[in-house]
């Protein structure tokens, strides 16, 4: 009797474990999409080193004056949209709201207020700095998904009043006190601060709430309320990138920060925004794409995992209307995602994937980085040739040699882990030695 009971419990536990895994897989790998490398169609990537008029680009001067502006323009016209937010005159005010000691260092909270006529929009910026600061601090800057209070358990962090996507510790699209620290596993503050870096974050929904309302809310509503949607009008990813640049404005004039080491990081949709911000804003000294997938680092022509049609259907407000032309026709677009990555060169660029994150096409993220090599080569940097071989090994957690282009494929799911942070910190130290 006893052993039958035990057997039933084991069965129940096994069922629970299995069903959780299954539902995770269904959510993270929706049916009807390709997850099979052998079914990836043949494709040719748009050439980075040939101008639209067919001129070969062979020096960095030609890249800077001819080809780079062409590609940036295509990315604006066809994918992310032209930034048309600051149409009217608007004012920006930055204020230190609060500061104090936190678990691993110093906490400071600022508000950046954008105002136009009688309306305003407030972006809350949270800063963590190492406990002992002797000189200016290099910083990681990344937007967060659920509010500043979710990245640590620090009770003093202000809870956002902004609209939040439904989820854990959220009621009626508002954040709850119980949400403190729920995303802390993604932000290894202890490790970052102990290596001498600061961390700056803001909630992405305060810049532009992540739902399709015809661009009435967020920064679009404030600064461009009468917007008429054009085929090349910027969407939400462009707005989040714009918000990152406004935080870079603040970092660049504040003397506590090291202006030559502003590292922008983003996960998933915020990885797409981080890359787009880095492409346009050359004050950003290094960019990290964590599992950014479709519309981020991954090659769209591979049609592996999430596709252009699916992302446009699910998130019609993310890209510019022109991007919808490439639904089921990725191969007709004048750029692909390696074009986006090439905009970061010669600044250090790190792309990270995870083995189980098939929706984001981990190999497509790697091939995309690999395809930017010709541009980095113009500046004398190359990709370590043993990488590809190592990717095919069973366990992908490997220490690859890194130069200006960094990459790792972590075992596991779509996420940001302490292991990822360790790699980013190593890469930052490698490119910006701490004795600067
Ligand atoms: C998914 C989306 C991905 C990725 C992800 C995220 O639903 O399909 O492109 O952006 O969301 O941001 O969490």
GROMACS .gro file of C-alpha atoms and ligand atoms in nm:
model
  449
    1UNK     CA    1   0.000   0.000   0.000
    2UNK     CA    2   0.270   0.236   0.112
    3UNK     CA    3   0.481   0.172  -0.195
    4UNK     CA    4   0.177   0.221  -0.427
    5UNK     CA    5   0.121   0.557  -0.265
    6UNK     CA    6   0.487   0.649  -0.315
    7UNK     CA    7   0.463   0.537  -0.676
    8UNK     CA    8   0.158   0.765  -0.730
    9UNK     CA    9   0.346   1.061  -0.583
   10UNK     CA   10   0.643   0.993  -0.811
   11UNK     CA   11   0.404   0.973  -1.108
   12UNK     CA   12   0.242   1.303  -1.012
   13UNK     CA   13   0.579   1.474  -0.973
   14UNK     CA   14   0.698   1.338  -1.307
   15UNK     CA   15   0.378   1.463  -1.471
   16UNK     CA   16   0.418   1.807  -1.317
   17UNK     CA   17   0.778   1.835  -1.430
   18UNK     CA   18   0.701   1.712  -1.779
   19UNK     CA   19   0.395   1.934  -1.826
   20UNK     CA   20   0.588   2.239  -1.710
   21UNK     CA   21   0.862   2.165  -1.959
   22UNK     CA   22   0.610   2.103  -2.234
   23UNK     CA   23   0.422   2.424  -2.171
   24UNK     CA   24   0.752   2.612  -2.158
   25UNK     CA   25   0.851   2.460  -2.492
   26UNK     CA   26   0.514   2.542  -2.646
   27UNK     CA   27   0.538   2.900  -2.529
   28UNK     CA   28   0.900   2.948  -2.628
   29UNK     CA   29   0.878   2.739  -2.945
   30UNK     CA   30   0.535   2.793  -3.102
   31UNK     CA   31   0.426   2.528  -3.351
   32UNK     CA   32   0.436   2.588  -3.725
   33UNK     CA   33   0.784   2.740  -3.740
   34UNK     CA   34   1.109   2.588  -3.850
   35UNK     CA   35   1.349   2.464  -3.585
   36UNK     CA   36   1.539   2.230  -3.816
   37UNK     CA   37   1.875   2.347  -3.949
   38UNK     CA   38   1.843   2.124  -4.256
   39UNK     CA   39   1.528   2.315  -4.361
   40UNK     CA   40   1.693   2.654  -4.363
   41UNK     CA   41   1.660   2.781  -4.723
   42UNK     CA   42   1.964   2.876  -4.930
   43UNK     CA   43   2.014   3.246  -4.907
   44UNK     CA   44   2.256   3.519  -5.001
   45UNK     CA   45   2.322   3.802  -4.764
   46UNK     CA   46   2.326   4.160  -4.890
   47UNK     CA   47   2.690   4.261  -4.940
   48UNK     CA   48   2.824   4.492  -4.676
   49UNK     CA   49   3.128   4.602  -4.873
   50UNK     CA   50   2.964   4.698  -5.198
   51UNK     CA   51   2.777   5.025  -5.235
   52UNK     CA   52   2.424   5.048  -5.376
   53UNK     CA   53   2.580   5.158  -5.704
   54UNK     CA   54   2.812   4.857  -5.712
   55UNK     CA   55   3.129   5.027  -5.593
   56UNK     CA   56   3.365   4.803  -5.396
   57UNK     CA   57   3.438   4.935  -5.048
   58UNK     CA   58   3.790   4.854  -4.944
   59UNK     CA   59   3.897   5.111  -4.687
   60UNK     CA   60   3.750   5.231  -4.362
   61UNK     CA   61   3.728   5.582  -4.508
   62UNK     CA   62   3.502   5.453  -4.789
   63UNK     CA   63   3.303   5.258  -4.533
   64UNK     CA   64   3.248   5.569  -4.319
   65UNK     CA   65   3.171   5.809  -4.602
   66UNK     CA   66   2.982   5.587  -4.848
   67UNK     CA   67   2.858   5.252  -4.732
   68UNK     CA   68   2.780   5.299  -4.363
   69UNK     CA   69   2.539   5.591  -4.424
   70UNK     CA   70   2.368   5.394  -4.704
   71UNK     CA   71   2.304   5.093  -4.480
   72UNK     CA   72   2.190   5.307  -4.187
   73UNK     CA   73   1.944   5.479  -4.416
   74UNK     CA   74   1.809   5.142  -4.541
   75UNK     CA   75   1.767   5.022  -4.183
   76UNK     CA   76   1.570   5.337  -4.106
   77UNK     CA   77   1.359   5.323  -4.419
   78UNK     CA   78   1.284   4.950  -4.425
   79UNK     CA   79   1.312   4.814  -4.071
   80UNK     CA   80   1.306   5.040  -3.763
   81UNK     CA   81   1.182   5.367  -3.909
   82UNK     CA   82   1.314   5.719  -3.907
   83UNK     CA   83   1.332   5.875  -3.570
   84UNK     CA   84   1.069   6.142  -3.581
   85UNK     CA   85   1.006   6.182  -3.212
   86UNK     CA   86   1.169   6.518  -3.139
   87UNK     CA   87   0.958   6.704  -3.392
   88UNK     CA   88   0.848   6.992  -3.176
   89UNK     CA   89   1.047   7.187  -2.920
   90UNK     CA   90   1.067   7.010  -2.587
   91UNK     CA   91   1.254   7.058  -2.260
   92UNK     CA   92   1.456   6.807  -2.062
   93UNK     CA   93   1.516   6.834  -1.687
   94UNK     CA   94   1.725   6.592  -1.484
   95UNK     CA   95   1.691   6.575  -1.108
   96UNK     CA   96   1.858   6.363  -0.841
   97UNK     CA   97   1.564   6.225  -0.643
   98UNK     CA   98   1.739   6.016  -0.388
   99UNK     CA   99   2.066   5.844  -0.304
  100UNK     CA  100   2.190   5.607  -0.036
  101UNK     CA  101   2.376   5.287   0.041
  102UNK     CA  102   2.254   4.969  -0.115
  103UNK     CA  103   2.351   4.606  -0.063
  104UNK     CA  104   2.645   4.609  -0.303
  105UNK     CA  105   2.731   4.977  -0.340
  106UNK     CA  106   2.573   5.318  -0.382
  107UNK     CA  107   2.222   5.374  -0.515
  108UNK     CA  108   2.113   5.693  -0.690
  109UNK     CA  109   1.777   5.765  -0.848
  110UNK     CA  110   1.715   6.036  -1.100
  111UNK     CA  111   1.418   6.156  -1.295
  112UNK     CA  112   1.452   6.279  -1.649
  113UNK     CA  113   1.148   6.488  -1.736
  114UNK     CA  114   1.060   6.559  -2.096
  115UNK     CA  115   0.808   6.838  -2.129
  116UNK     CA  116   0.623   7.003  -2.407
  117UNK     CA  117   0.368   7.275  -2.345
  118UNK     CA  118   0.179   7.172  -2.030
  119UNK     CA  119   0.241   6.798  -2.071
  120UNK     CA  120   0.531   6.597  -1.943
  121UNK     CA  121   0.669   6.248  -1.931
  122UNK     CA  122   0.898   6.124  -1.655
  123UNK     CA  123   1.164   5.860  -1.698
  124UNK     CA  124   1.299   5.718  -1.372
  125UNK     CA  125   1.663   5.625  -1.392
  126UNK     CA  126   1.821   5.395  -1.134
  127UNK     CA  127   2.198   5.395  -1.088
  128UNK     CA  128   2.409   5.155  -0.885
  129UNK     CA  129   2.775   5.243  -0.834
  130UNK     CA  130   3.060   5.052  -0.670
  131UNK     CA  131   3.107   5.133  -0.299
  132UNK     CA  132   3.446   5.294  -0.338
  133UNK     CA  133   3.487   5.531  -0.631
  134UNK     CA  134   3.824   5.686  -0.694
  135UNK     CA  135   3.778   5.793  -1.054
  136UNK     CA  136   3.504   5.803  -1.311
  137UNK     CA  137   3.299   5.485  -1.341
  138UNK     CA  138   3.245   5.287  -1.664
  139UNK     CA  139   2.881   5.185  -1.689
  140UNK     CA  140   2.648   4.923  -1.827
  141UNK     CA  141   2.320   5.077  -1.940
  142UNK     CA  142   2.019   4.857  -2.006
  143UNK     CA  143   1.642   4.900  -2.008
  144UNK     CA  144   1.436   4.663  -1.794
  145UNK     CA  145   1.105   4.487  -1.862
  146UNK     CA  146   0.904   4.531  -1.541
  147UNK     CA  147   1.022   4.838  -1.353
  148UNK     CA  148   1.339   4.944  -1.173
  149UNK     CA  149   1.225   4.788  -0.844
  150UNK     CA  150   1.228   4.441  -1.002
  151UNK     CA  151   1.602   4.431  -1.066
  152UNK     CA  152   1.701   4.418  -0.696
  153UNK     CA  153   1.545   4.370  -0.353
  154UNK     CA  154   1.645   4.722  -0.247
  155UNK     CA  155   1.338   4.865  -0.068
  156UNK     CA  156   1.418   5.223  -0.162
  157UNK     CA  157   1.383   5.179  -0.535
  158UNK     CA  158   1.088   5.376  -0.668
  159UNK     CA  159   0.805   5.166  -0.814
  160UNK     CA  160   0.702   5.272  -1.161
  161UNK     CA  161   0.355   5.419  -1.212
  162UNK     CA  162   0.373   5.322  -1.579
  163UNK     CA  163   0.168   5.067  -1.769
  164UNK     CA  164   0.307   4.713  -1.726
  165UNK     CA  165   0.240   4.407  -1.936
  166UNK     CA  166   0.029   4.148  -1.754
  167UNK     CA  167   0.239   3.903  -1.557
  168UNK     CA  168   0.364   3.807  -1.214
  169UNK     CA  169   0.320   4.068  -0.938
  170UNK     CA  170   0.123   4.296  -1.170
  171UNK     CA  171  -0.241   4.399  -1.112
  172UNK     CA  172  -0.450   4.591  -1.364
  173UNK     CA  173  -0.131   4.665  -1.557
  174UNK     CA  174   0.027   4.831  -1.252
  175UNK     CA  175   0.334   4.714  -1.064
  176UNK     CA  176   0.301   4.580  -0.712
  177UNK     CA  177   0.532   4.615  -0.414
  178UNK     CA  178   0.567   4.233  -0.414
  179UNK     CA  179   0.744   4.263  -0.747
  180UNK     CA  180   1.064   4.386  -0.580
  181UNK     CA  181   1.355   4.179  -0.696
  182UNK     CA  182   1.160   3.940  -0.923
  183UNK     CA  183   1.403   4.003  -1.208
  184UNK     CA  184   1.716   4.014  -0.989
  185UNK     CA  185   1.859   3.692  -1.134
  186UNK     CA  186   1.896   3.880  -1.463
  187UNK     CA  187   2.095   4.166  -1.311
  188UNK     CA  188   2.402   4.042  -1.127
  189UNK     CA  189   2.461   4.374  -0.950
  190UNK     CA  190   2.710   4.221  -0.706
  191UNK     CA  191   2.934   4.094  -0.983
  192UNK     CA  192   2.905   4.412  -1.193
  193UNK     CA  193   2.987   4.649  -0.907
  194UNK     CA  194   3.265   4.431  -0.767
  195UNK     CA  195   3.442   4.454  -1.103
  196UNK     CA  196   3.438   4.834  -1.085
  197UNK     CA  197   3.145   4.901  -1.321
  198UNK     CA  198   2.826   5.090  -1.254
  199UNK     CA  199   2.480   4.982  -1.367
  200UNK     CA  200   2.215   5.219  -1.501
  201UNK     CA  201   1.864   5.111  -1.585
  202UNK     CA  202   1.518   5.247  -1.662
  203UNK     CA  203   1.182   5.086  -1.731
  204UNK     CA  204   1.120   5.064  -2.106
  205UNK     CA  205   0.743   5.116  -2.069
  206UNK     CA  206   0.801   5.467  -1.933
  207UNK     CA  207   0.947   5.559  -2.273
  208UNK     CA  208   0.683   5.386  -2.481
  209UNK     CA  209   0.429   5.141  -2.332
  210UNK     CA  210   0.457   4.812  -2.517
  211UNK     CA  211   0.118   4.784  -2.684
  212UNK     CA  212  -0.030   4.895  -3.011
  213UNK     CA  213  -0.234   5.211  -2.958
  214UNK     CA  214  -0.148   5.398  -3.275
  215UNK     CA  215   0.139   5.581  -3.099
  216UNK     CA  216  -0.086   5.793  -2.880
  217UNK     CA  217   0.096   5.723  -2.554
  218UNK     CA  218   0.454   5.742  -2.424
  219UNK     CA  219   0.709   5.967  -2.580
  220UNK     CA  220   0.534   5.964  -2.920
  221UNK     CA  221   0.216   6.104  -2.767
  222UNK     CA  222   0.408   6.375  -2.586
  223UNK     CA  223   0.643   6.492  -2.857
  224UNK     CA  224   0.457   6.407  -3.172
  225UNK     CA  225   0.087   6.393  -3.079
  226UNK     CA  226  -0.044   6.460  -3.429
  227UNK     CA  227   0.167   6.196  -3.588
  228UNK     CA  228   0.050   6.065  -3.922
  229UNK     CA  229   0.190   5.719  -3.968
  230UNK     CA  230   0.421   5.709  -4.271
  231UNK     CA  231   0.565   5.392  -4.428
  232UNK     CA  232   0.899   5.479  -4.266
  233UNK     CA  233   0.772   5.607  -3.930
  234UNK     CA  234   0.967   5.476  -3.635
  235UNK     CA  235   0.799   5.221  -3.410
  236UNK     CA  236   0.845   5.127  -3.046
  237UNK     CA  237   1.190   4.973  -3.088
  238UNK     CA  238   1.303   5.305  -3.231
  239UNK     CA  239   1.141   5.487  -2.936
  240UNK     CA  240   1.318   5.264  -2.681
  241UNK     CA  241   1.647   5.325  -2.864
  242UNK     CA  242   1.571   5.699  -2.852
  243UNK     CA  243   1.517   5.668  -2.476
  244UNK     CA  244   1.854   5.494  -2.439
  245UNK     CA  245   2.017   5.785  -2.619
  246UNK     CA  246   1.851   6.034  -2.385
  247UNK     CA  247   2.002   5.844  -2.091
  248UNK     CA  248   2.335   5.857  -2.276
  249UNK     CA  249   2.289   6.238  -2.293
  250UNK     CA  250   2.266   6.237  -1.915
  251UNK     CA  251   2.565   6.003  -1.868
  252UNK     CA  252   2.775   6.208  -2.111
  253UNK     CA  253   2.752   6.528  -1.913
  254UNK     CA  254   2.769   6.384  -1.565
  255UNK     CA  255   3.121   6.377  -1.426
  256UNK     CA  256   3.082   6.067  -1.215
  257UNK     CA  257   3.072   5.847  -1.526
  258UNK     CA  258   3.346   5.747  -1.769
  259UNK     CA  259   3.220   5.883  -2.101
  260UNK     CA  260   3.446   5.661  -2.306
  261UNK     CA  261   3.304   5.343  -2.152
  262UNK     CA  262   2.927   5.352  -2.195
  263UNK     CA  263   2.820   4.992  -2.257
  264UNK     CA  264   2.463   4.935  -2.371
  265UNK     CA  265   2.308   4.595  -2.305
  266UNK     CA  266   1.964   4.453  -2.383
  267UNK     CA  267   1.784   4.121  -2.365
  268UNK     CA  268   1.535   3.996  -2.624
  269UNK     CA  269   1.319   4.286  -2.757
  270UNK     CA  270   1.537   4.518  -2.552
  271UNK     CA  271   1.840   4.361  -2.720
  272UNK     CA  272   1.690   4.472  -3.053
  273UNK     CA  273   1.654   4.824  -2.909
  274UNK     CA  274   2.011   4.817  -2.770
  275UNK     CA  275   2.152   4.725  -3.112
  276UNK     CA  276   1.949   4.993  -3.287
  277UNK     CA  277   2.059   5.254  -3.030
  278UNK     CA  278   2.422   5.147  -3.076
  279UNK     CA  279   2.388   5.166  -3.454
  280UNK     CA  280   2.271   5.527  -3.442
  281UNK     CA  281   2.449   5.668  -3.140
  282UNK     CA  282   2.825   5.651  -3.162
  283UNK     CA  283   2.872   5.779  -2.808
  284UNK     CA  284   2.777   5.425  -2.707
  285UNK     CA  285   3.117   5.258  -2.673
  286UNK     CA  286   3.014   4.893  -2.676
  287UNK     CA  287   2.693   4.699  -2.742
  288UNK     CA  288   2.574   4.367  -2.600
  289UNK     CA  289   2.291   4.175  -2.761
  290UNK     CA  290   2.157   3.909  -2.525
  291UNK     CA  291   1.929   3.661  -2.710
  292UNK     CA  292   1.789   3.941  -2.931
  293UNK     CA  293   1.668   3.705  -3.207
  294UNK     CA  294   1.443   3.811  -3.495
  295UNK     CA  295   1.473   4.183  -3.570
  296UNK     CA  296   1.781   4.183  -3.346
  297UNK     CA  297   2.098   3.988  -3.420
  298UNK     CA  298   1.951   3.683  -3.604
  299UNK     CA  299   1.960   3.656  -3.984
  300UNK     CA  300   1.600   3.690  -4.106
  301UNK     CA  301   1.663   3.511  -4.436
  302UNK     CA  302   1.715   3.185  -4.244
  303UNK     CA  303   1.344   3.177  -4.146
  304UNK     CA  304   1.445   2.976  -3.841
  305UNK     CA  305   1.225   3.020  -3.532
  306UNK     CA  306   1.047   3.355  -3.524
  307UNK     CA  307   0.989   3.503  -3.872
  308UNK     CA  308   0.940   3.858  -3.995
  309UNK     CA  309   0.569   3.791  -4.057
  310UNK     CA  310   0.514   3.651  -3.713
  311UNK     CA  311   0.693   3.939  -3.538
  312UNK     CA  312   0.500   4.198  -3.744
  313UNK     CA  313   0.170   4.021  -3.677
  314UNK     CA  314   0.231   3.984  -3.303
  315UNK     CA  315   0.390   4.324  -3.247
  316UNK     CA  316   0.263   4.558  -3.522
  317UNK     CA  317   0.398   4.861  -3.333
  318UNK     CA  318   0.763   4.752  -3.304
  319UNK     CA  319   0.897   4.826  -3.653
  320UNK     CA  320   0.812   5.075  -3.927
  321UNK     CA  321   0.516   4.993  -4.158
  322UNK     CA  322   0.759   4.927  -4.446
  323UNK     CA  323   0.896   4.624  -4.263
  324UNK     CA  324   0.568   4.442  -4.328
  325UNK     CA  325   0.664   4.426  -4.697
  326UNK     CA  326   0.906   4.152  -4.598
  327UNK     CA  327   0.648   3.923  -4.438
  328UNK     CA  328   0.727   3.582  -4.596
  329UNK     CA  329   0.970   3.763  -4.827
  330UNK     CA  330   1.274   3.820  -4.609
  331UNK     CA  331   1.505   3.762  -4.904
  332UNK     CA  332   1.380   4.073  -5.084
  333UNK     CA  333   1.493   4.316  -4.817
  334UNK     CA  334   1.795   4.531  -4.902
  335UNK     CA  335   1.941   4.468  -4.557
  336UNK     CA  336   1.951   4.177  -4.313
  337UNK     CA  337   2.044   4.175  -3.948
  338UNK     CA  338   2.420   4.152  -4.011
  339UNK     CA  339   2.373   4.499  -4.164
  340UNK     CA  340   2.252   4.620  -3.825
  341UNK     CA  341   2.546   4.457  -3.644
  342UNK     CA  342   2.794   4.610  -3.888
  343UNK     CA  343   2.684   4.958  -3.777
  344UNK     CA  344   2.854   4.898  -3.442
  345UNK     CA  345   3.200   4.842  -3.598
  346UNK     CA  346   3.471   4.911  -3.498
  347UNK     CA  347   3.329   4.948  -3.148
  348UNK     CA  348   3.325   4.625  -2.946
  349UNK     CA  349   3.016   4.415  -3.013
  350UNK     CA  350   2.904   4.109  -2.818
  351UNK     CA  351   2.630   3.873  -2.930
  352UNK     CA  352   2.510   3.600  -2.695
  353UNK     CA  353   2.277   3.308  -2.762
  354UNK     CA  354   2.136   3.017  -2.562
  355UNK     CA  355   2.114   2.657  -2.684
  356UNK     CA  356   1.743   2.612  -2.603
  357UNK     CA  357   1.638   2.954  -2.732
  358UNK     CA  358   1.544   2.823  -3.075
  359UNK     CA  359   1.277   3.090  -3.124
  360UNK     CA  360   1.561   3.347  -3.138
  361UNK     CA  361   1.768   3.129  -3.378
  362UNK     CA  362   2.098   3.096  -3.189
  363UNK     CA  363   2.297   2.986  -3.495
  364UNK     CA  364   2.145   3.270  -3.698
  365UNK     CA  365   2.273   3.512  -3.433
  366UNK     CA  366   2.621   3.364  -3.465
  367UNK     CA  367   2.623   3.367  -3.849
  368UNK     CA  368   2.512   3.726  -3.841
  369UNK     CA  369   2.804   3.828  -3.624
  370UNK     CA  370   3.035   3.624  -3.844
  371UNK     CA  371   2.904   3.805  -4.152
  372UNK     CA  372   3.007   4.143  -4.008
  373UNK     CA  373   3.371   4.039  -4.001
  374UNK     CA  374   3.464   4.206  -4.334
  375UNK     CA  375   3.370   4.541  -4.182
  376UNK     CA  376   3.569   4.483  -3.864
  377UNK     CA  377   3.860   4.371  -4.084
  378UNK     CA  378   3.871   4.717  -4.244
  379UNK     CA  379   3.979   4.830  -3.899
  380UNK     CA  380   4.218   4.538  -3.849
  381UNK     CA  381   3.999   4.321  -3.628
  382UNK     CA  382   3.892   3.965  -3.701
  383UNK     CA  383   3.680   3.688  -3.562
  384UNK     CA  384   3.859   3.397  -3.402
  385UNK     CA  385   3.840   3.116  -3.657
  386UNK     CA  386   3.801   2.832  -3.408
  387UNK     CA  387   3.463   2.955  -3.291
  388UNK     CA  388   3.250   2.769  -3.533
  389UNK     CA  389   3.411   2.440  -3.454
  390UNK     CA  390   3.354   2.493  -3.083
  391UNK     CA  391   2.988   2.573  -3.138
  392UNK     CA  392   2.932   2.223  -3.267
  393UNK     CA  393   3.051   2.061  -2.946
  394UNK     CA  394   2.799   1.921  -2.706
  395UNK     CA  395   2.841   2.171  -2.428
  396UNK     CA  396   2.860   2.525  -2.558
  397UNK     CA  397   2.981   2.684  -2.238
  398UNK     CA  398   3.331   2.753  -2.360
  399UNK     CA  399   3.575   3.030  -2.311
  400UNK     CA  400   3.639   3.162  -2.658
  401UNK     CA  401   3.911   3.408  -2.733
  402UNK     CA  402   3.749   3.746  -2.776
  403UNK     CA  403   3.853   4.056  -2.958
  404UNK     CA  404   3.625   4.329  -3.088
  405UNK     CA  405   3.356   4.074  -3.172
  406UNK     CA  406   3.253   3.861  -2.878
  407UNK     CA  407   3.018   3.565  -2.882
  408UNK     CA  408   2.903   3.282  -2.662
  409UNK     CA  409   2.632   3.021  -2.675
  410UNK     CA  410   2.525   2.938  -2.323
  411UNK     CA  411   2.354   2.612  -2.235
  412UNK     CA  412   1.991   2.672  -2.142
  413UNK     CA  413   1.694   2.894  -2.206
  414UNK     CA  414   1.607   3.246  -2.322
  415UNK     CA  415   1.735   3.446  -2.025
  416UNK     CA  416   2.018   3.656  -1.883
  417UNK     CA  417   2.227   3.475  -1.625
  418UNK     CA  418   2.530   3.545  -1.405
  419UNK     CA  419   2.732   3.340  -1.651
  420UNK     CA  420   2.634   3.581  -1.930
  421UNK     CA  421   2.735   3.877  -1.713
  422UNK     CA  422   3.069   3.717  -1.638
  423UNK     CA  423   3.138   3.695  -2.010
  424UNK     CA  424   3.028   4.056  -2.070
  425UNK     CA  425   3.250   4.181  -1.788
  426UNK     CA  426   3.548   3.984  -1.925
  427UNK     CA  427   3.481   4.126  -2.270
  428UNK     CA  428   3.453   4.481  -2.136
  429UNK     CA  429   3.777   4.443  -1.940
  430UNK     CA  430   3.949   4.301  -2.245
  431UNK     CA  431   3.843   4.594  -2.462
  432UNK     CA  432   3.862   4.866  -2.200
  433UNK     CA  433   4.141   4.771  -1.959
  434UNK     CA  434   4.065   4.903  -1.613
  435UNK     CA  435   4.377   5.116  -1.585
  436UNK     CA  436   4.232   5.371  -1.829
  437LIG     C1  437   0.874   3.733  -2.796
  437LIG     C2  438   0.913   3.785  -2.930
  437LIG     C3  439   1.062   3.791  -2.942
  437LIG     C4  440   1.128   3.854  -2.821
  437LIG     C5  441   1.058   3.821  -2.691
  437LIG     C6  442   1.090   3.914  -2.574
  437LIG     O1  443   0.740   3.716  -2.781
  437LIG     O2  444   0.858   3.700  -3.027
  437LIG     O3  445   1.098   3.858  -3.061
  437LIG     O4  446   1.140   3.988  -2.839
  437LIG     O5  447   0.921   3.825  -2.702
  437LIG     O6  448   1.122   4.029  -2.589
  437LIG     O7  449   1.075   3.868  -2.463
   0.00000   0.00000   0.00000
